[in-house]
Coordinates of C-alpha atoms and ligand atoms in Angstrom, one line a residue:
X1 CA 26.2 3.6 0.0
X2 CA 26.5 -0.1 -0.5
X3 CA 25.2 -2.2 2.3
X4 CA 27.5 -5.0 3.4
X5 CA 25.4 -7.9 4.7
X6 CA 25.8 -11.6 5.1
X7 CA 23.2 -14.4 5.3
X8 CA 24.5 -17.8 6.4
X9 CA 28.1 -16.6 6.1
X10 CA 27.7 -15.6 2.5
X11 CA 27.9 -11.9 1.7
X12 CA 25.0 -10.4 -0.2
X13 CA 25.6 -8.4 -3.3
X14 CA 24.9 -4.7 -2.8
X15 CA 21.2 -3.7 -3.2
X16 CA 20.1 -2.8 -6.7
X17 CA 16.7 -1.9 -8.1
X18 CA 14.8 -4.6 -9.8
X19 CA 14.9 -4.0 -13.6
X20 CA 11.6 -3.4 -15.5
X21 CA 10.3 -5.9 -18.0
X22 CA 10.4 -4.3 -21.5
X23 CA 7.0 -4.9 -23.0
X24 CA 8.1 -3.7 -26.5
X25 CA 9.8 -7.1 -26.8
X26 CA 7.3 -9.5 -28.5
X27 CA 8.1 -12.4 -26.2
X28 CA 7.5 -10.4 -23.0
X29 CA 4.3 -9.1 -24.4
X30 CA 3.1 -12.6 -25.2
X31 CA 4.1 -13.8 -21.7
X32 CA 2.1 -10.9 -20.1
X33 CA -0.9 -11.8 -22.3
X34 CA -0.6 -15.4 -21.0
X35 CA -0.4 -14.2 -17.4
X36 CA -3.6 -12.1 -17.9
X37 CA -5.4 -15.1 -19.3
X38 CA -4.3 -17.3 -16.5
X39 CA -5.3 -14.8 -13.9
X40 CA -8.7 -14.4 -15.6
X41 CA -9.1 -18.1 -15.3
X42 CA -9.0 -17.7 -11.5
X43 CA -11.6 -15.0 -11.4
X44 CA -14.4 -15.5 -8.8
X45 CA -12.4 -17.8 -6.5
X46 CA -13.1 -17.5 -2.8
X47 CA -10.4 -16.6 -0.3
X48 CA -10.5 -17.0 3.5
X49 CA -9.3 -14.8 6.3
X50 CA -6.1 -16.1 7.9
X51 CA -6.0 -15.8 11.6
X52 CA -3.0 -17.2 13.3
X53 CA -2.5 -19.5 10.3
X54 CA -6.1 -20.8 10.3
X55 CA -8.4 -20.2 7.4
X56 CA -11.7 -18.5 8.6
X57 CA -14.9 -17.9 6.7
X58 CA -17.5 -15.2 7.6
X59 CA -21.2 -15.0 6.8
X60 CA -20.8 -11.7 4.9
X61 CA -18.6 -11.6 1.8
X62 CA -16.5 -8.9 0.2
X63 CA -16.6 -8.9 -3.6
X64 CA -13.7 -7.5 -5.5
X65 CA -14.4 -6.2 -9.0
X66 CA -12.4 -5.4 -12.1
X67 CA -12.6 -1.6 -12.4
X68 CA -12.1 -1.9 -16.2
X69 CA -15.2 -4.2 -16.3
X70 CA -17.1 -4.0 -13.0
X71 CA -19.5 -6.8 -14.0
X72 CA -16.5 -9.1 -13.5
X73 CA -15.8 -10.5 -10.0
X74 CA -12.1 -10.8 -9.4
X75 CA -12.3 -12.5 -6.0
X76 CA -14.8 -13.3 -3.3
X77 CA -13.4 -12.5 0.2
X78 CA -14.5 -12.7 3.8
X79 CA -15.9 -9.6 5.5
X80 CA -14.3 -9.7 9.0
X81 CA -16.1 -8.3 12.0
X82 CA -14.5 -6.7 15.1
X83 CA -14.6 -10.1 16.7
X84 CA -12.2 -11.6 14.0
X85 CA -10.1 -8.5 14.2
X86 CA -9.7 -9.0 18.0
X87 CA -8.8 -12.6 17.5
X88 CA -6.2 -11.7 15.0
X89 CA -4.5 -9.3 17.4
X90 CA -4.7 -11.9 20.2
X91 CA -3.1 -14.5 18.0
X92 CA -0.3 -12.1 16.9
X93 CA 0.3 -11.2 20.6
X94 CA 0.6 -14.9 21.6
X95 CA 3.2 -15.6 18.9
X96 CA 5.2 -12.5 19.4
X97 CA 7.6 -13.8 22.1
X98 CA 8.6 -16.7 19.9
X99 CA 8.9 -14.7 16.7
X100 CA 10.8 -11.9 18.4
X101 CA 13.5 -14.4 19.4
X102 CA 13.9 -15.7 15.8
X103 CA 17.4 -14.5 14.7
X104 CA 17.4 -11.5 12.4
X105 CA 19.4 -13.5 9.9
X106 CA 16.7 -16.0 9.6
X107 CA 14.0 -13.4 9.2
X108 CA 16.1 -11.6 6.5
X109 CA 16.5 -14.9 4.7
X110 CA 12.7 -15.4 4.6
X111 CA 12.4 -11.9 3.2
X112 CA 14.9 -12.4 0.5
X113 CA 13.0 -15.6 -0.4
X114 CA 9.8 -13.6 -0.5
X115 CA 11.4 -11.2 -3.1
X116 CA 12.7 -14.1 -5.1
X117 CA 9.2 -15.8 -5.2
X118 CA 7.6 -12.6 -6.3
X119 CA 10.3 -12.2 -9.0
X120 CA 9.4 -15.7 -10.2
X121 CA 5.7 -14.8 -10.3
X122 CA 6.2 -11.2 -11.5
X123 CA 4.0 -11.3 -14.6
X124 CA 1.3 -13.1 -12.6
X125 CA 1.3 -10.4 -10.0
X126 CA 1.4 -7.7 -12.8
X127 CA -1.8 -9.4 -14.2
X128 CA -3.6 -9.3 -10.8
X129 CA -2.7 -5.6 -10.5
X130 CA -4.1 -4.9 -14.0
X131 CA -7.3 -6.8 -13.3
X132 CA -8.0 -5.8 -9.7
X133 CA -6.4 -2.3 -9.4
X134 CA -6.8 -1.1 -13.0
X135 CA -3.1 -0.5 -13.5
X136 CA -1.7 -0.4 -17.0
X137 CA 1.1 -2.8 -17.8
X138 CA 4.0 -0.5 -17.0
X139 CA 2.3 0.8 -13.9
X140 CA 1.8 -2.7 -12.6
X141 CA 5.3 -3.6 -13.5
X142 CA 6.6 -0.6 -11.5
X143 CA 4.5 -1.6 -8.5
X144 CA 5.6 -5.3 -8.4
X145 CA 9.3 -4.3 -9.0
X146 CA 9.1 -1.9 -6.1
X147 CA 7.7 -4.7 -3.9
X148 CA 10.7 -6.9 -4.8
X149 CA 13.0 -3.9 -4.0
X150 CA 11.4 -3.6 -0.6
X151 CA 12.2 -7.2 0.1
X152 CA 15.8 -7.0 -1.0
X153 CA 16.4 -3.6 0.7
X154 CA 14.8 -4.3 4.1
X155 CA 16.4 -7.7 4.3
X156 CA 19.8 -6.0 4.0
X157 CA 18.8 -3.2 6.3
X158 CA 17.7 -5.6 9.1
X159 CA 21.1 -7.4 8.9
X160 CA 22.8 -4.0 9.3
X161 CA 20.7 -3.0 12.2
X162 CA 21.1 -6.4 13.9
X163 CA 24.9 -6.0 13.7
X164 CA 27.1 -4.1 16.2
X165 CA 26.8 -0.4 16.3
X166 CA 29.8 1.9 16.9
X167 CA 29.5 3.2 20.5
X168 CA 31.8 5.1 22.8
X169 CA 33.1 2.7 25.4
X170 CA 33.6 4.4 28.7
X171 CA 36.8 3.4 30.5
X172 CA 36.3 0.0 32.2
X173 CA 32.9 -0.6 30.5
X174 CA 31.5 -2.4 27.5
X175 CA 28.8 -0.2 25.9
X176 CA 26.3 -1.5 23.4
X177 CA 23.1 -0.5 21.6
X178 CA 20.7 -3.2 20.4
X179 CA 17.4 -2.9 18.6
X180 CA 14.3 -4.8 19.8
X181 CA 11.0 -5.4 18.1
X182 CA 7.9 -3.7 19.5
X183 CA 5.1 -6.2 19.5
X184 CA 1.9 -6.5 17.4
X185 CA 1.8 -4.2 14.4
X186 CA -1.5 -3.5 12.6
X187 CA -0.8 -2.8 9.0
X188 CA -3.5 -0.9 7.2
X189 CA -2.9 -0.4 3.4
X190 CA -4.4 1.5 0.5
X191 CA -5.4 0.1 -2.9
X192 CA -3.2 2.4 -5.1
X193 CA 0.0 0.4 -4.5
X194 CA -1.8 -2.8 -3.6
X195 CA 1.3 -4.9 -3.6
X196 CA 4.3 -2.5 -3.0
X197 CA 2.9 -0.5 -0.1
X198 CA 1.1 -3.5 1.5
X199 CA 4.2 -5.6 1.2
X200 CA 6.6 -2.8 2.3
X201 CA 4.7 -2.1 5.5
X202 CA 4.1 -5.8 6.3
X203 CA 7.7 -7.0 5.6
X204 CA 9.1 -4.1 7.6
X205 CA 6.9 -5.2 10.5
X206 CA 7.9 -8.9 10.2
X207 CA 11.6 -8.6 9.4
X208 CA 12.2 -6.4 12.5
X209 CA 10.7 -9.3 14.7
X210 CA 7.2 -8.0 15.2
X211 CA 4.0 -10.0 14.4
X212 CA 1.6 -8.5 11.9
X213 CA -2.2 -8.1 11.5
X214 CA -2.7 -7.1 7.8
X215 CA -5.8 -5.2 6.8
X216 CA -5.7 -4.6 3.0
X217 CA -7.9 -2.2 1.1
X218 CA -11.4 -3.5 0.3
X219 CA -10.7 -2.7 -3.3
X220 CA -7.7 -5.0 -3.7
X221 CA -8.0 -8.0 -1.3
X222 CA -7.1 -10.6 -4.0
X223 CA -3.6 -9.1 -4.4
X224 CA -3.3 -9.3 -0.6
X225 CA -4.4 -13.0 -0.6
X226 CA -1.7 -13.8 -3.2
X227 CA 0.9 -11.9 -1.2
X228 CA 0.0 -13.9 1.9
X229 CA 0.5 -17.2 -0.1
X230 CA 4.0 -16.0 -0.9
X231 CA 4.8 -15.1 2.7
X232 CA 3.9 -18.6 3.8
X233 CA 5.8 -20.2 0.9
X234 CA 8.9 -18.1 1.9
X235 CA 8.9 -19.6 5.3
X236 CA 7.2 -17.0 7.5
X237 CA 5.5 -19.1 10.2
X238 CA 1.7 -19.1 9.8
X239 CA 1.1 -17.5 13.2
X240 CA 3.5 -14.6 12.4
X241 CA 0.8 -12.7 10.5
X242 CA -3.0 -12.6 10.1
X243 CA -4.9 -11.4 7.1
X244 CA -8.1 -9.6 7.9
X245 CA -10.1 -8.5 4.9
X246 CA -13.2 -6.4 5.6
X247 CA -14.5 -2.8 5.8
X248 CA -12.0 -0.5 7.3
X249 CA -14.7 1.5 9.0
X250 CA -16.0 -1.7 10.7
X251 CA -12.8 -3.4 11.8
X252 CA -10.3 -0.5 11.7
X253 CA -11.2 0.9 15.1
X254 CA -11.1 -2.6 16.7
X255 CA -7.6 -3.2 15.4
X256 CA -6.3 0.2 16.3
X257 CA -7.8 0.3 19.8
X258 CA -7.0 -3.2 20.9
X259 CA -5.1 -3.3 24.1
X260 CA -2.4 -5.6 22.7
X261 CA -1.8 -3.5 19.5
X262 CA 1.7 -2.0 19.9
X263 CA 1.8 0.1 16.7
X264 CA -0.1 0.9 13.6
X265 CA 1.5 1.3 10.2
X266 CA -1.0 3.0 8.0
X267 CA -1.0 4.4 4.4
X268 CA -4.1 6.1 3.1
X269 CA -6.1 9.2 3.3
X270 CA -5.6 12.2 5.6
X271 CA -8.9 11.8 7.4
X272 CA -8.5 8.1 8.2
X273 CA -4.9 8.7 9.2
X274 CA -5.8 11.4 11.6
X275 CA -8.6 9.2 13.1
X276 CA -6.2 6.4 13.6
X277 CA -3.6 8.7 15.2
X278 CA -6.3 10.0 17.6
X279 CA -7.7 6.6 18.6
X280 CA -4.2 5.2 19.1
X281 CA -3.2 8.0 21.4
X282 CA -5.9 7.1 23.9
X283 CA -4.6 4.3 26.2
X284 CA -6.9 1.4 27.1
X285 CA -7.3 0.2 30.7
X286 CA -4.2 -2.0 31.4
X287 CA -2.3 -0.8 28.3
X288 CA 1.5 -0.8 29.0
X289 CA 2.8 1.3 26.2
X290 CA 2.2 4.5 24.1
X291 CA 1.1 3.1 20.7
X292 CA 3.2 4.2 17.9
X293 CA 1.6 5.4 14.6
X294 CA 3.5 5.4 11.4
X295 CA 1.2 7.2 9.0
X296 CA 1.7 8.2 5.3
X297 CA -1.2 10.2 4.0
X298 CA -2.4 12.4 1.1
X299 CA -0.7 14.9 -1.1
X300 CA -1.4 18.0 -3.2
X301 CA 1.8 17.8 -5.1
X302 CA 3.1 20.7 -7.3
X303 CA 5.5 21.0 -10.2
X304 CA 7.0 24.4 -10.8
X305 CA 7.8 25.2 -14.4
X306 CA 10.2 28.2 -14.2
X307 CA 10.8 30.7 -17.0
X308 CA 14.2 29.1 -17.5
X309 CA 12.8 25.6 -17.9
X310 CA 13.3 23.2 -20.8
X311 CA 9.6 23.4 -21.8
X312 CA 9.4 20.0 -23.6
X313 CA 10.9 18.2 -20.6
X314 CA 8.6 20.0 -18.2
X315 CA 5.5 19.2 -20.3
X316 CA 6.5 15.5 -20.5
X317 CA 7.2 15.4 -16.7
X318 CA 3.9 17.0 -15.8
X319 CA 2.0 14.7 -18.1
X320 CA 3.5 11.6 -16.6
X321 CA 3.1 12.8 -13.0
X322 CA -0.5 14.0 -13.4
X323 CA -2.0 11.2 -15.4
X324 CA 0.1 8.1 -14.7
X325 CA -2.2 5.5 -13.0
X326 CA -5.1 8.0 -13.7
X327 CA -3.6 10.5 -11.2
X328 CA -4.2 8.1 -8.3
X329 CA -0.8 8.3 -6.7
X330 CA -0.2 10.2 -3.5
X331 CA 2.8 11.7 -5.4
X332 CA 0.8 12.7 -8.4
X333 CA 1.2 16.2 -9.7
X334 CA -2.2 17.9 -9.2
X335 CA -0.9 21.4 -9.4
X336 CA 1.3 22.8 -12.2
X337 CA 2.6 26.3 -11.2
X338 CA 3.9 27.9 -14.4
X339 CA 5.8 31.1 -14.9
X340 CA 3.7 33.6 -16.9
X341 CA 6.5 33.8 -19.5
X342 CA 5.8 30.2 -20.6
X343 CA 2.2 29.8 -19.4
X344 CA 0.3 29.9 -22.7
X345 CA 2.9 27.9 -24.5
X346 CA 3.0 25.3 -21.7
X347 CA -0.8 24.9 -21.7
X348 CA -1.0 24.5 -25.4
X349 CA 1.7 21.9 -25.6
X350 CA 0.2 20.0 -22.6
X351 CA -3.3 20.1 -24.0
X352 CA -2.1 18.6 -27.3
X353 CA -0.4 15.7 -25.6
X354 CA -3.2 15.1 -23.1
X355 CA -5.8 15.0 -25.9
X356 CA -3.7 12.3 -27.6
X357 CA -3.8 10.0 -24.5
X358 CA -5.8 6.8 -24.9
X359 CA -8.1 5.8 -22.1
X360 CA -9.7 2.4 -21.8
X361 CA -9.4 -1.1 -20.2
X362 CA -6.1 -1.5 -18.4
X363 CA -5.7 -5.0 -20.0
X364 CA -5.1 -3.4 -23.4
X365 CA -1.5 -2.2 -23.5
X366 CA -2.4 0.5 -26.1
X367 CA -4.2 2.5 -23.3
X368 CA -2.1 5.0 -21.5
X369 CA -4.7 5.3 -18.8
X370 CA -7.1 2.7 -17.3
X371 CA -10.1 3.1 -15.1
X372 CA -10.2 4.8 -11.7
X373 CA -10.6 2.4 -8.8
X374 CA -14.3 2.3 -8.1
X375 CA -17.7 3.9 -8.6
X376 CA -17.3 6.2 -5.5
X377 CA -13.9 7.5 -6.8
X378 CA -15.6 8.1 -10.2
X379 CA -18.3 10.1 -8.5
X380 CA -15.9 12.1 -6.4
X381 CA -13.7 13.0 -9.4
X382 CA -16.7 14.1 -11.4
X383 CA -17.8 16.3 -8.5
X384 CA -14.4 17.9 -8.5
X385 CA -14.6 18.4 -12.2
X386 CA -17.9 20.3 -11.7
X387 CA -16.2 22.4 -9.0
X388 CA -13.3 23.0 -11.3
X389 CA -15.7 24.4 -14.0
X390 CA -16.6 27.1 -11.5
X391 CA -13.1 27.7 -10.2
X392 CA -11.0 27.6 -13.4
X393 CA -11.0 27.5 -17.2
X394 CA -11.5 24.0 -18.7
X395 CA -8.7 23.4 -21.2
X396 CA -9.5 19.8 -22.0
X397 CA -11.3 16.8 -20.6
X398 CA -14.9 16.1 -19.8
X399 CA -15.6 13.9 -22.8
X400 CA -17.2 10.4 -22.4
X401 CA -15.2 7.2 -22.6
X402 CA -17.2 4.2 -23.8
X403 CA -17.2 0.9 -21.9
X404 CA -18.6 -0.2 -18.6
X405 CA -15.4 0.6 -16.7
X406 CA -14.9 3.6 -14.4
X407 CA -13.2 5.7 -17.0
X408 CA -12.4 9.5 -16.8
X409 CA -10.6 11.4 -19.5
X410 CA -7.6 13.5 -18.3
X411 CA -8.7 17.0 -17.4
X412 CA -6.8 20.3 -17.3
X413 CA -8.1 23.4 -15.6
X414 CA -6.2 26.6 -16.1
X415 CA -6.2 29.9 -14.1
X416 CA -6.9 28.1 -10.8
X417 CA -6.6 30.5 -7.9
X418 CA -4.7 29.4 -4.7
X419 CA -7.8 29.6 -2.5
X420 CA -9.8 27.4 -4.9
X421 CA -10.7 23.9 -3.6
X422 CA -9.1 22.4 -6.7
X423 CA -5.8 24.0 -5.6
X424 CA -6.1 22.9 -2.0
X425 CA -7.9 19.5 -1.8
X426 CA -6.6 16.1 -2.9
X427 CA -8.8 14.9 -5.8
X428 CA -7.0 11.6 -6.4
X429 CA -7.8 11.4 -10.1
X430 CA -6.7 12.7 -13.5
X431 CA -7.5 16.4 -12.8
X432 CA -4.7 19.0 -13.0
X433 CA -5.0 22.6 -11.8
X434 CA -2.6 25.0 -13.6
X435 CA -1.8 28.3 -12.0
X436 CA 0.4 31.2 -13.3
X437 CA 3.3 32.5 -11.2
X438 CA 4.7 36.1 -11.5
X439 CA 8.2 34.9 -10.8
X440 CA 10.2 32.1 -9.1
X441 CA 9.7 33.4 -5.7
X442 CA 5.9 33.6 -6.2
X443 CA 6.0 30.0 -7.6
X444 CA 7.6 28.7 -4.5
X445 CA 5.1 30.6 -2.3
X446 CA 2.2 29.0 -4.3
X447 CA 3.8 25.5 -4.1
X448 CA 4.1 25.7 -0.3
X449 CA 0.5 27.1 0.0
X450 CA -1.0 23.7 1.1
X451 CA -1.5 21.7 4.3
X452 CA 0.3 18.8 2.5
X453 CA 4.0 18.3 1.9
X454 CA 4.6 15.1 0.1
X455 CA 6.4 15.5 -3.3
X456 CA 7.3 18.4 -5.6
X457 CA 9.4 19.1 -8.6
X458 CA 11.0 22.1 -10.2
X459 CA 11.9 22.5 -13.9
X460 CA 14.6 25.1 -14.3
X461 CA 18.1 25.3 -15.8
X462 CA 19.2 28.0 -13.3
X463 CA 21.4 26.6 -10.5
X464 CA 20.7 29.5 -8.3
X465 CA 17.0 28.7 -8.4
X466 CA 17.7 25.1 -7.7
X467 CA 19.6 26.1 -4.6
X468 CA 16.7 28.3 -3.6
X469 CA 14.1 25.6 -4.0
X470 CA 16.3 23.0 -2.1
X471 CA 16.0 25.3 0.9
X472 CA 12.4 26.5 0.5
X473 CA 10.2 23.9 -1.2
X474 CA 8.8 22.2 1.9
X475 CA 8.2 18.6 0.8
X476 CA 9.5 15.2 1.8
X477 CA 10.5 14.3 -1.7
X478 CA 11.9 17.0 -4.0
X479 CA 12.9 16.5 -7.6
X480 CA 14.6 18.7 -10.1
X481 CA 14.1 18.5 -13.9
X482 CA 12.2 15.2 -13.6
X483 CA 8.8 14.0 -12.7
X484 CA 7.5 14.1 -9.1
X485 CA 6.3 10.4 -9.1
X486 CA 8.3 7.2 -9.4
X487 CA 10.4 7.2 -6.2
X488 CA 12.9 4.4 -6.2
X489 CA 13.8 2.3 -3.2
X490 CA 17.3 3.1 -1.9
X491 CA 17.5 6.3 -3.9
X492 CA 14.4 8.3 -2.9
X493 CA 13.3 7.3 0.6
X494 CA 9.6 8.2 0.6
X495 CA 7.4 10.1 3.0
X496 CA 5.8 13.5 3.5
X497 CA 5.7 16.5 5.7
X498 CA 2.7 18.2 7.5
X499 CA -0.7 16.5 6.7
X500 CA 1.1 14.1 4.3
X501 CA 2.2 12.1 7.2
X502 CA 4.9 11.2 9.7
X503 CA 7.7 11.3 7.0
X504 CA 8.5 7.7 7.6
X505 CA 10.8 7.4 4.6
X506 CA 9.9 4.0 3.2
X507 CA 12.7 2.4 1.2
X508 CA 15.4 4.4 3.1
X509 CA 17.9 3.7 5.9
X510 CA 15.7 5.2 8.7
X511 CA 12.5 3.2 7.9
X512 CA 13.0 0.0 9.9
X513 CA 14.0 2.0 13.1
X514 CA 10.4 3.0 13.5
X515 CA 9.4 -0.7 13.9
X516 CA 11.9 -1.2 16.8
X517 CA 13.0 0.3 20.1
X518 CA 16.7 0.7 21.0
X519 CA 18.1 -0.7 24.3
X520 CA 21.4 0.6 25.6
X521 CA 23.4 -2.0 27.6
X522 CA 26.4 -1.0 29.7
X523 CA 28.5 -3.7 31.5
X524 CA 31.2 -2.8 34.1
X525 CA 34.3 -4.9 33.2
X526 CA 36.0 -6.7 36.1
Ligands
NAP1 P1 -8.3 5.3 2.7 O1 -9.7 5.4 2.3 O2 -7.8 6.1 3.9 O3 -8.1 3.7 3.1 C1 -6.8 3.2 3.5 C2 -7.0 2.0 4.3 O4 -7.6 2.4 5.5 C3 -7.9 1.0 3.7 O5 -7.4 -0.3 4.0 C4 -9.2 1.2 4.4 O6 -10.1 0.1 4.4 C5 -8.8 1.6 5.8 N1 -9.7 2.3 6.6 C6 -10.8 3.0 6.2 N2 -11.4 3.5 7.3 C7 -10.7 3.1 8.4 C8 -10.8 3.3 9.8 N3 -11.8 4.1 10.3 N4 -9.9 2.8 10.6 C9 -8.9 2.1 10.1 N5 -8.7 1.8 8.8 C10 -9.6 2.4 7.9 O7 -7.3 5.5 1.5 P2 -7.4 4.9 0.1 O8 -8.5 5.4 -0.7 O9 -7.2 3.4 0.2 O10 -6.0 5.4 -0.6 C11 -5.8 6.6 -1.1 C12 -5.2 7.6 -0.2 O11 -4.0 7.1 0.3 C13 -4.9 9.0 -0.8 O12 -5.2 10.0 0.1 C14 -3.4 8.9 -1.0 O13 -2.8 10.1 -1.1 C15 -3.0 8.1 0.1 N6 -1.7 7.4 -0.1 C16 -0.6 8.0 0.5 C17 0.7 7.4 0.3 C18 1.9 8.0 0.9 O14 2.9 7.3 0.9 N7 1.8 9.1 1.5 C19 0.8 6.3 -0.6 C20 -0.4 5.8 -1.2 C21 -1.6 6.4 -0.9 P3 -11.3 0.0 3.3 O15 -10.6 -0.2 2.0 O16 -12.0 -1.3 3.8 O17 -12.1 1.2 3.5

């Protein structure tokens, strides 16, 4: 559906996804290398908290490191305490009445400008993602492109929602429905899409007329600081948002529990999401509303490879879904459920491809995989590999990668039983569990045998099986004969079932509604 929208009387072209930069073109490669050098030249700079537009320093600092070379400091940031968190909420609450009255068209214009500024600085943002999040060039490019898409899409969506809505008019009455912003939104973001997810949640908060308190991940605060610069340049008033860097476990509760917090928009792990949901549900003395929680959480995503699959296509799709960004996507394939008829062949072809993957610093475009995000993640992933050695058959992986970065070679475990921890728990690293299925029905049962329900894919040429999976595969994002990662704004609204979250469907037509409340107005005509 094309969205008809106008800004300042001019109609906007229909939304389209931001095209990816082709790094096989020599000039693009050279420009990206320049951007990496420029960003490296800014390593070690100090960034302040922004509270109601004021820069604030704290005594304790938060150091962000390059996961490909942890001895390198990417940025020095402030470590907020609950006192700064509370000030940020107070300041957002004080500015809310003014911001909520800013016309939707003006807010959308600022958001379109945000997208345009990021487009102009795309390679620079790519370079920050390479250096601070360990994304390879194409993964960084996809993240930044998605961020631009969110700006372009939500700007149009806000104009649609601010427009008139078709209502039944009772005889002698004028009947209307209007959408109002909620209040102060606390945005708590993960590191794995340090620009796209942070930006998506923040801009949805702001464009709908709410004020925002942004708490980025402690692993990627520099990208958040750069994003804040863009918001200001795009015209968002300084008091419309605050940027609060610091440890989630120290400032998180203060932000979520604050009396004046109206809603929390969170993306991250299951356990933190559940804690936020629980704390937000308890009203504080004097609180006037039920806090809303929009939470997108973990996944244990499966790809089914049916006996009637195109095996080459399936192997390629599993490879990209399991090991792209080192398996650190909530949508990553961590379980391959393969029909017995193809099982050995599948494993052999996948093993050969996996063993050919290059792992090393994200800066080097020859590497298919960069580092995992930090030392803690490296330790957790290695613990799961040890668990996997007891629970399954190691097909490949486990060899050492030289260099000081947090590198893990891609791992495949075969014959993993459904009750195994490796089949049930989110690893968030390049570790794939492969399990045989007796038939298609069994494969669907195995795929659904999880508390999560985020993404899934099925490789089969049989239309009857596609119809069956459409009904029975219980995930928020289902794909056929393609990988289970790489959701595109506008085409694949994103969000999961069960313990994967509240199914908020980022990048889709329902998303912004969660940041607003609807008011019905009926006027008796004379
Ligand atoms: P995380 O550990 O849950 O952290 C997410 C955010 O929550 C960070 O900003 C973190 O701050 C903050 N936080 C930590 N403890 C908190 C508390 N008690 N109260 C409030 N905030 C707190 O997750 P992550 O490691 O960054 O991200 C990986 C997880 O995100 C995976 O489970 C992945 O599946 C999930 N994810 C889901 C989606 C989706 O759309 N469903 C998308 C991306 C990622 P600090 O960094 O300071 O600890």
